XYZ file of C-alpha atoms in Angstrom:
458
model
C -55.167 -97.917 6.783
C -51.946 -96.767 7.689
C -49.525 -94.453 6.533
C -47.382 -97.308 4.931
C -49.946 -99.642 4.776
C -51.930 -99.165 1.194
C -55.749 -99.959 1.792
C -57.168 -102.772 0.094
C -58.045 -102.782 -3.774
C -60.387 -104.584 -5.577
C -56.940 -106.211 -7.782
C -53.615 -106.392 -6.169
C -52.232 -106.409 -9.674
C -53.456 -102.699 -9.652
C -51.992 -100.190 -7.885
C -54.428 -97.208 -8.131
C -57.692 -98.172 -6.616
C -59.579 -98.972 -9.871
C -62.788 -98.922 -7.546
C -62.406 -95.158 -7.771
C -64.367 -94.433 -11.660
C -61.793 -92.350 -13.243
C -63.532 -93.453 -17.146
C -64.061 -89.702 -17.912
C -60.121 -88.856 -17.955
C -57.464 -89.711 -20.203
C -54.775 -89.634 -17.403
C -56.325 -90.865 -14.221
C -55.130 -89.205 -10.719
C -52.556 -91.556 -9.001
C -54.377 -92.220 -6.118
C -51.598 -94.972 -4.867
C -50.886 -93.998 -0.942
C -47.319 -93.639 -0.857
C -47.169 -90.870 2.197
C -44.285 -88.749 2.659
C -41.440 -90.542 1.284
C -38.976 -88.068 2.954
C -36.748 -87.719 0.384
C -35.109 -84.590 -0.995
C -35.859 -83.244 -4.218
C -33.390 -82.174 -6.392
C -33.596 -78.959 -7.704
C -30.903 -76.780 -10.369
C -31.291 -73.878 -12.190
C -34.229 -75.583 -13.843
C -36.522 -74.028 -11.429
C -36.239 -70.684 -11.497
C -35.000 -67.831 -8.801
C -37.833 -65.213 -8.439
C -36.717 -61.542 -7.444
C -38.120 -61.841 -3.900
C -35.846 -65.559 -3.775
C -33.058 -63.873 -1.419
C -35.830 -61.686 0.861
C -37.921 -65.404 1.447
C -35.331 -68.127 1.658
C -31.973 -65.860 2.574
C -32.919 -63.026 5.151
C -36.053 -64.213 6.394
C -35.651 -67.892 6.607
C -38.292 -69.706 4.650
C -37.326 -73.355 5.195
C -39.222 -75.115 2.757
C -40.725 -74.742 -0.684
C -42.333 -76.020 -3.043
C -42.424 -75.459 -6.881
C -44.959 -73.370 -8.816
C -44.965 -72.189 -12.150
C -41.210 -73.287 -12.426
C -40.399 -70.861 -9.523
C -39.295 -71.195 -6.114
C -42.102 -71.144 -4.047
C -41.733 -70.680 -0.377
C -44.405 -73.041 1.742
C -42.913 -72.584 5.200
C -41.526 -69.702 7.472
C -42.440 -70.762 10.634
C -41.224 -74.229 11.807
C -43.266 -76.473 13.650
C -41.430 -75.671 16.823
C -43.163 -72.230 16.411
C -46.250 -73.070 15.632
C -45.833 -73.620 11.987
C -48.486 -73.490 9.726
C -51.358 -72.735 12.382
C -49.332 -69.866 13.901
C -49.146 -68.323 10.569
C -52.944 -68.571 9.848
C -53.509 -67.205 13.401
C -51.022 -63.720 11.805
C -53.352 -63.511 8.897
C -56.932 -63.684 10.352
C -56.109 -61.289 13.074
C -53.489 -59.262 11.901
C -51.769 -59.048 8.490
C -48.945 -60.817 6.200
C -46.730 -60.696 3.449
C -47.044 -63.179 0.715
C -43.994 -63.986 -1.690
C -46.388 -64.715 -4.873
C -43.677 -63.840 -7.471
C -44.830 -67.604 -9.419
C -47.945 -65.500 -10.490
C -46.005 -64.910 -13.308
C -47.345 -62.274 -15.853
C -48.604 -63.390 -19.413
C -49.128 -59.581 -21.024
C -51.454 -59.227 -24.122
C -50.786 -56.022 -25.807
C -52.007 -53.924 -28.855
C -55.073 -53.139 -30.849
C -56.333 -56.500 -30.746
C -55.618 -57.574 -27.343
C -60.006 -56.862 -25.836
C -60.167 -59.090 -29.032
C -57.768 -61.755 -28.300
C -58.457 -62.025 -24.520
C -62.047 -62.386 -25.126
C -61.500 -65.508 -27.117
C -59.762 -67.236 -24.909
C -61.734 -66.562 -21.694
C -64.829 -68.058 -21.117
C -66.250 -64.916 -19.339
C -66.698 -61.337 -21.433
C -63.639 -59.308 -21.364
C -65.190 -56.415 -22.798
C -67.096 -55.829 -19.615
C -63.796 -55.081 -17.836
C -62.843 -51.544 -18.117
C -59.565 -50.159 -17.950
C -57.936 -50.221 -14.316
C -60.359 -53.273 -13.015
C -59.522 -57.099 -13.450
C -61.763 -59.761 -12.829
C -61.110 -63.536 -11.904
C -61.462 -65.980 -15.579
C -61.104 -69.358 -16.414
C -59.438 -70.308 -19.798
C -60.526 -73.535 -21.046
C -59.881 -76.081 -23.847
C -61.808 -77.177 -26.673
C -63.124 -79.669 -24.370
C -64.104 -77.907 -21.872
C -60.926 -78.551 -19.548
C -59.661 -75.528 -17.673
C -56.420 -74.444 -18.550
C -55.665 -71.714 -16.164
C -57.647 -69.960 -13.732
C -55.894 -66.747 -13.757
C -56.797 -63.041 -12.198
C -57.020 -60.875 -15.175
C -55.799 -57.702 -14.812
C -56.649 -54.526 -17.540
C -53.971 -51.641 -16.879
C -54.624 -49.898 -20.127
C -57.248 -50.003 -22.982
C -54.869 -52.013 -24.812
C -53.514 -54.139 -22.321
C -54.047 -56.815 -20.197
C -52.032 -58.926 -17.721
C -52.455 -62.709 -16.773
C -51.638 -63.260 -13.025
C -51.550 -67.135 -13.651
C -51.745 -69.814 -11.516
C -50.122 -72.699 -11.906
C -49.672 -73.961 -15.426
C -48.501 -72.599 -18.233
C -50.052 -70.087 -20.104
C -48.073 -67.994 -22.897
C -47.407 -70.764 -24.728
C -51.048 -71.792 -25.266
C -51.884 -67.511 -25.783
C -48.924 -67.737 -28.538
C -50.265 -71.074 -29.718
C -53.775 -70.025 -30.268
C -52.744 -66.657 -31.980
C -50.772 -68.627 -35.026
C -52.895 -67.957 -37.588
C -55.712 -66.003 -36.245
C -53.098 -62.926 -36.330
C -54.824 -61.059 -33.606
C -52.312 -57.964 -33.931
C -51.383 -58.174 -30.315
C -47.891 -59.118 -28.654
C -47.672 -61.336 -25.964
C -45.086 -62.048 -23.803
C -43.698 -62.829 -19.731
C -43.035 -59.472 -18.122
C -40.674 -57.915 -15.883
C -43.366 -57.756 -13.368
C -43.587 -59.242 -9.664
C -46.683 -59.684 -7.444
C -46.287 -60.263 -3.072
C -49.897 -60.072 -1.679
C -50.637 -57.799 1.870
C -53.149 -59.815 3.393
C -55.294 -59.690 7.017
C -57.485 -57.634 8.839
C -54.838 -55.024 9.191
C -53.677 -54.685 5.068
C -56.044 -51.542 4.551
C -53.718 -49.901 7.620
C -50.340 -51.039 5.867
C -51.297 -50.241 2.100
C -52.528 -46.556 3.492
C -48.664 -46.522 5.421
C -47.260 -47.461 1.867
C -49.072 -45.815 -0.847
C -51.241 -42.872 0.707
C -55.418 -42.408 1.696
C -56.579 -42.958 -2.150
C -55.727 -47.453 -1.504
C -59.022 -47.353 0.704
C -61.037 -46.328 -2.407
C -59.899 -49.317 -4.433
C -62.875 -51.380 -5.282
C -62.619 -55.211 -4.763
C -60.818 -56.254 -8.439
C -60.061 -52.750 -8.371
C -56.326 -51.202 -9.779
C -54.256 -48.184 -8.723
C -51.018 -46.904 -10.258
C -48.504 -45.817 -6.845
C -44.766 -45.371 -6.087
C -43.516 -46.934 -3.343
C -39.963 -45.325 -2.456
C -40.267 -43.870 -6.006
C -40.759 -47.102 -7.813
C -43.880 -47.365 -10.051
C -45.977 -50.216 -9.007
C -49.460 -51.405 -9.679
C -52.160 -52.475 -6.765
C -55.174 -54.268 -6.382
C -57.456 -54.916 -4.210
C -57.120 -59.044 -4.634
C -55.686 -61.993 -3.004
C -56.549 -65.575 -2.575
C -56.855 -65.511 1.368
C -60.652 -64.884 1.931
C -59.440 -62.090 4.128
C -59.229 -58.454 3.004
C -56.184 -57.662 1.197
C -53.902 -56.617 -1.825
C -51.705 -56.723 -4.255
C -48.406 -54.943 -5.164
C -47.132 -55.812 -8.614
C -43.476 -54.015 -8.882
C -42.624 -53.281 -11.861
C -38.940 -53.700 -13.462
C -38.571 -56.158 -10.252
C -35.357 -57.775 -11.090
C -34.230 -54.368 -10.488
C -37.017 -53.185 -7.993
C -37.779 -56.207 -6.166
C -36.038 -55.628 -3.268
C -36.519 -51.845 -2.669
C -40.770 -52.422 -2.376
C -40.176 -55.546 -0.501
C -37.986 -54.495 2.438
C -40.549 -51.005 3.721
C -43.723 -53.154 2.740
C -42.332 -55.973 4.959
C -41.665 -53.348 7.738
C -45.005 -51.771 7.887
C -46.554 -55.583 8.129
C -44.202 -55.948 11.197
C -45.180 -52.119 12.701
C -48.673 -53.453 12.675
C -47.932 -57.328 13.939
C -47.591 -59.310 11.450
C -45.323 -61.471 9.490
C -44.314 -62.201 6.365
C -46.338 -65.986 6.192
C -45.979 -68.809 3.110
C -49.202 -68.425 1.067
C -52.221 -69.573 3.229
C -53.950 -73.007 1.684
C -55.819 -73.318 5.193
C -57.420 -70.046 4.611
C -58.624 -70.605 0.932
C -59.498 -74.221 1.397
C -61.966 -72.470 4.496
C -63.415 -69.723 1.682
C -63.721 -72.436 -1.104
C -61.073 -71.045 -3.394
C -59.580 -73.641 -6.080
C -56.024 -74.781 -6.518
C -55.577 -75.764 -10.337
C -53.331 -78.971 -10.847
C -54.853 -79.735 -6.721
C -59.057 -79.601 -7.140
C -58.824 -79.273 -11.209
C -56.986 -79.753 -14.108
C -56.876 -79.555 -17.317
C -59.622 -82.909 -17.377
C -61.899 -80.604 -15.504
C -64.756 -79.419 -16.543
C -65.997 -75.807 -14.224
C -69.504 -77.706 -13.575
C -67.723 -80.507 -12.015
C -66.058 -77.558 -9.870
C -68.177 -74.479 -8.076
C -67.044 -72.615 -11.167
C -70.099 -73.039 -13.319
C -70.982 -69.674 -12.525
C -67.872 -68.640 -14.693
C -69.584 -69.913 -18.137
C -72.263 -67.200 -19.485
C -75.457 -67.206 -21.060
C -75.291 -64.518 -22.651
C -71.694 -64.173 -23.995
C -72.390 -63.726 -28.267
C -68.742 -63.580 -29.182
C -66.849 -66.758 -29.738
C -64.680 -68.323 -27.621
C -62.420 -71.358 -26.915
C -64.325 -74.411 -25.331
C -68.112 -72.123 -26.245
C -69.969 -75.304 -27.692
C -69.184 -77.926 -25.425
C -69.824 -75.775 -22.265
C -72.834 -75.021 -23.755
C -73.755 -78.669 -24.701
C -72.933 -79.655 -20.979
C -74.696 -76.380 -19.884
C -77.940 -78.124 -21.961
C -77.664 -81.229 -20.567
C -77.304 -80.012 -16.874
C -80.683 -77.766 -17.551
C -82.274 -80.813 -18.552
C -81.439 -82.650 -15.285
C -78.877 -84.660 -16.630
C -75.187 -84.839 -14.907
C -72.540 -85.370 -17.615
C -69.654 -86.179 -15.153
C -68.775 -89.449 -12.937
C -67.121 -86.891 -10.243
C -68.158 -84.203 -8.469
C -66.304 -81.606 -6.474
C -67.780 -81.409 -2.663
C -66.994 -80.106 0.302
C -66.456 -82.136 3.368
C -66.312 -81.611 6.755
C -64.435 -84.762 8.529
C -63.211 -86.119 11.789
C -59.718 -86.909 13.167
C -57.205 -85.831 14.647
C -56.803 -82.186 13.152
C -54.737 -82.052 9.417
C -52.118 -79.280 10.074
C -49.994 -79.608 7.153
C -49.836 -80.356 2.921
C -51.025 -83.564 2.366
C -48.744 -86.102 0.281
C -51.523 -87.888 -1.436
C -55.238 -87.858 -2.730
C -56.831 -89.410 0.423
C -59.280 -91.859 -0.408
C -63.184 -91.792 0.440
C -65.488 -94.852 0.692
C -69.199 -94.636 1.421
C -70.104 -95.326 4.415
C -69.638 -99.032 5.918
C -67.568 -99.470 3.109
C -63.973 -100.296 2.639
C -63.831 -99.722 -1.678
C -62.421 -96.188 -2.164
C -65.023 -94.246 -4.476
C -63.236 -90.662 -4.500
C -60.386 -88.832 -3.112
C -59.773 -85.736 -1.264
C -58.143 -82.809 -2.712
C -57.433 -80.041 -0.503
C -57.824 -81.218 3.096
C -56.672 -79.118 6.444
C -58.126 -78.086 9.629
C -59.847 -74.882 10.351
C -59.522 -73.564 14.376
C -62.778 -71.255 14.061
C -65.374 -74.203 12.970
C -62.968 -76.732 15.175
C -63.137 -79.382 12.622
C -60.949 -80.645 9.371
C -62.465 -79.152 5.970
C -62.029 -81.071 2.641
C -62.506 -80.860 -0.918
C -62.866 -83.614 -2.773
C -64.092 -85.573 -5.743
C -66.547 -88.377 -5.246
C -69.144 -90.281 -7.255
C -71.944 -87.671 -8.046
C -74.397 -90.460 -8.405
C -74.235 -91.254 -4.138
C -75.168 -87.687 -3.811
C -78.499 -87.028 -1.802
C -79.545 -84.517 -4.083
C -78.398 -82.343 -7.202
C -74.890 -82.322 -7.760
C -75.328 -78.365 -8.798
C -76.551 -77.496 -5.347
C -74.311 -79.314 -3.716
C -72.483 -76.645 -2.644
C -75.492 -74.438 -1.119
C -75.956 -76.700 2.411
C -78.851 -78.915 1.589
C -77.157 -81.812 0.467
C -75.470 -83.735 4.241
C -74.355 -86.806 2.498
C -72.109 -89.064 4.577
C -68.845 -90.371 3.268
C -65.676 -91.759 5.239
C -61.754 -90.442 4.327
C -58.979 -92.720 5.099
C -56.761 -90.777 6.042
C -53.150 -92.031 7.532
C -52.681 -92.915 11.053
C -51.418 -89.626 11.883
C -54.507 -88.253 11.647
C -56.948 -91.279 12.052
C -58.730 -91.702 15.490
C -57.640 -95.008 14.554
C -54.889 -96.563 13.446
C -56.087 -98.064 10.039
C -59.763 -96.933 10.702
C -61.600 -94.318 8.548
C -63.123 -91.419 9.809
C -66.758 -90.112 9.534
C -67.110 -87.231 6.727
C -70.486 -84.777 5.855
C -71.045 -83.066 3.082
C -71.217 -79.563 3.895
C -72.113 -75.826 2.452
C -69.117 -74.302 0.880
C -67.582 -71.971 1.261
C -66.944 -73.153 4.630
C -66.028 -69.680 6.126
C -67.554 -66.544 4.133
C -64.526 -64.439 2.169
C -64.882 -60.897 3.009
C -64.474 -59.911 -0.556
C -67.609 -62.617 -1.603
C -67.003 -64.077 -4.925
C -69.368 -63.359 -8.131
C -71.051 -66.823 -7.856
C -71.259 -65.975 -3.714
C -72.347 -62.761 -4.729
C -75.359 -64.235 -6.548
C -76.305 -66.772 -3.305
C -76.769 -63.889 -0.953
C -78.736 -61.916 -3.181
C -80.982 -65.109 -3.885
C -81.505 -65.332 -0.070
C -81.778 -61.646 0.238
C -84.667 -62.037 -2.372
C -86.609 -64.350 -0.883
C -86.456 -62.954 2.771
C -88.397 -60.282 0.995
């Protein structure tokens, strides 16, 4: 297969691989290979400016960008000439970075009913998070389809904050509250995130905001000043590195006066300010909604079961069908065509964004039976990582331990030529333990792995 050069479907009169079982979504992936068409997206003031926009794309000469949330979102500072994306993952897992992540933008729940109101519409018990502590949720649909996949923040007893990713969020808090008149307000605030992450953020956040940032626990918040601004941090990120937050408050007034001494600390201790580092979270397993899940996607197809509880009594959004799948996967039984896996695959290493949802075949195959989607190469395991979805039935073993190193099942991506050993060839791909590369920070369902092994070394 080739970059131009579609592979072969079981009907030329259809375009997107109908090989690939897609019968348990409404809106099937396009899976069509187009590539990179080159062409240059026109944007207006449709997509919106965020308060670190002149900082990124102005002084310090992001060159590319993609769009998140309705926001500018920068996705390049180094060009290829420079290293590029590698060079920028070799500044965060040795020394430490500045993120622009102003498109987390923050849905607030407020009042006397807001424990009330978030509760319902996570699927995880808000009333276990006490004031100053957030916690990573999922928000799903009556379905089961997750919405959002958010870090929940809880400043106040009254108060919580929605760091979302990317889809959109107040509208379906607003939307669910019509009628149930939780007496709560919610609304988009004035309120900007940029992440410190690396090795070396502990060393920069002490430079910024004083001693007391090393006794942050992991999901852990602190009220600081930086240069007399009020600001919020926590000790979260998406890297699988150590590292914070610093949400500035007031930041179309603010913005600029954290960024600039935050920024200059990074460089005092050799870093950079870097675009936000997809290499680094596809290595630690973290999930990119609208990439590895939508709002089709159920958390058991995903390594987000862990996020659905047994022992939640309230009520919330999505409960009984989570709990009906929940049944069904107890009794042995997989409800879903696709699974989530990780891969570790051949070729020529994958050093950028990929345009498409690369195909996978089984092996001595040619008929595409799933699709890759998160795929880039990692330097320390010297190999290209992958998530993808593919048909859990051709799995060697239980889907729901597929992600705990047992299961080795062999697959083949076709990826294009750029990265193929051979022009229009496949390449070899394993199933493999995930995540690929432990986060330092380990996450709940990680968490729960290590003390399983730790048990029964015992």
């Amino acid at each position: 297969m080739s970059g131009n050069e579609p592979p072969q479907t079981e009907s030329q009169d259809h375009p997107n691989y109908p090989s690939v079982d897609q019968s348990d979504r409404v809106l099937p992936r396009n899976l069509r290979q187009s590539g990179d068409p080159g062409i240059e997206m026109l944007v207006s003031t449709r997509v919106r400016k965020s308060p670190f926009f002149h900082k990124s794309f102005v002084e310090n000469g992001a060159w590319r960008a993609t769009v998140y949330n309705r926001i500018y979102h920068p996705r390049g500072m180094l060009e290829p000439e420079e290293g590029g994306m590698m060079a920028e993952y070799d500044a965060l897992v040795n020394h430490v970075t500045l993120w622009d992540v102003a498109v987390e933008r923050q849905i607030r729940v407020k009042g006397p009913d807001a424990e009330a109101l978030t509760n319902y519409v996570i699927t995880r018990d808000a009333t276990e998070i006490e004031p100053m502590r957030g916690k990573y949720v999922i928000l799903c649909n009556e379905d089961g389809g997750i919405l959002n996949d958010p870090v929940l923040l809880r400043p106040g007893e009254d108060e919580f904050w929605f760091s979302i990713s990317d889809s959109t969020l107040m509208q379906w808090l607003q939307g669910v509250n019509v009628g149930m008149d939780f007496d709560v307000e919610i609304d988009e605030i004035d309120v900007a995130p940029m992440q410190i992450q690396g090795p070396k953020s502990v060393d920069v956040m002490v430079e910024i905001v004083g001693d007391e940032v090393e006794e942050i626990p992991y999901y852990g918040l602190m009220e600081a000043e930086v240069d007399g601004v009020p600001v919020l941090v926590s000790q979260t990120g998406f890297s699988g590195e150590k590292g914070f937050e610093i949400y500035v408050k007031d930041a179309s007034k603010n913005a600029e006066r954290i960024w600039d001494p935050v920024l200059e600390s990074v460089r005092d201790h050799g870093g950079m300010q870097v675009a936000p580092a997809h290499h680094r979270r596809i290595a630690a397993g973290i999930l990119s909604w609208g990439q590895d899940m939508d709002h089709e996607t159920s958390p058991f197809q995903v390594n987000l079961g862990y996020q659905v509880p047994d022992d939640k009594d309230a009520e919330y959004i999505g409960k009984e069908e989570l709990e009906r799948q929940q049944e069904l996967i107890d009794e042995g039984e997989y409800p879903f065509v696709h699974k989530l896996v990780g891969l570790k695959l051949a070729g020529e290493p994958i050093r950028d964004y990929a345009p498409d949802f690369w195909l996978i075949s089984e092996p001595d195959s040619d008929e595409p039976c799933g699709y890759v989607t998160s795929p880039w190469h990692n330097p320390e395991l010297e190999t290209n990582l992958a998530l993808g979805f593919v048909p859990a039935e051709t799995l060697d073993g239980d889907p729901m331990a597929v992600y705990d190193g047992d299961i080795e099942t062999e697959y083949q991506v076709h990826l294009p030529d750029e990265y193929a050993e051979e022009p229009g060839e496949p390449v070899y791909a394993k199933v493999s333990e995930v995540p690929f590369k432990p986060s330092v920070n380990p996450s709940a369902r990680e968490q729960a792995k290590l003390h399983a092994k730790e048990d029964a070394s015992e």
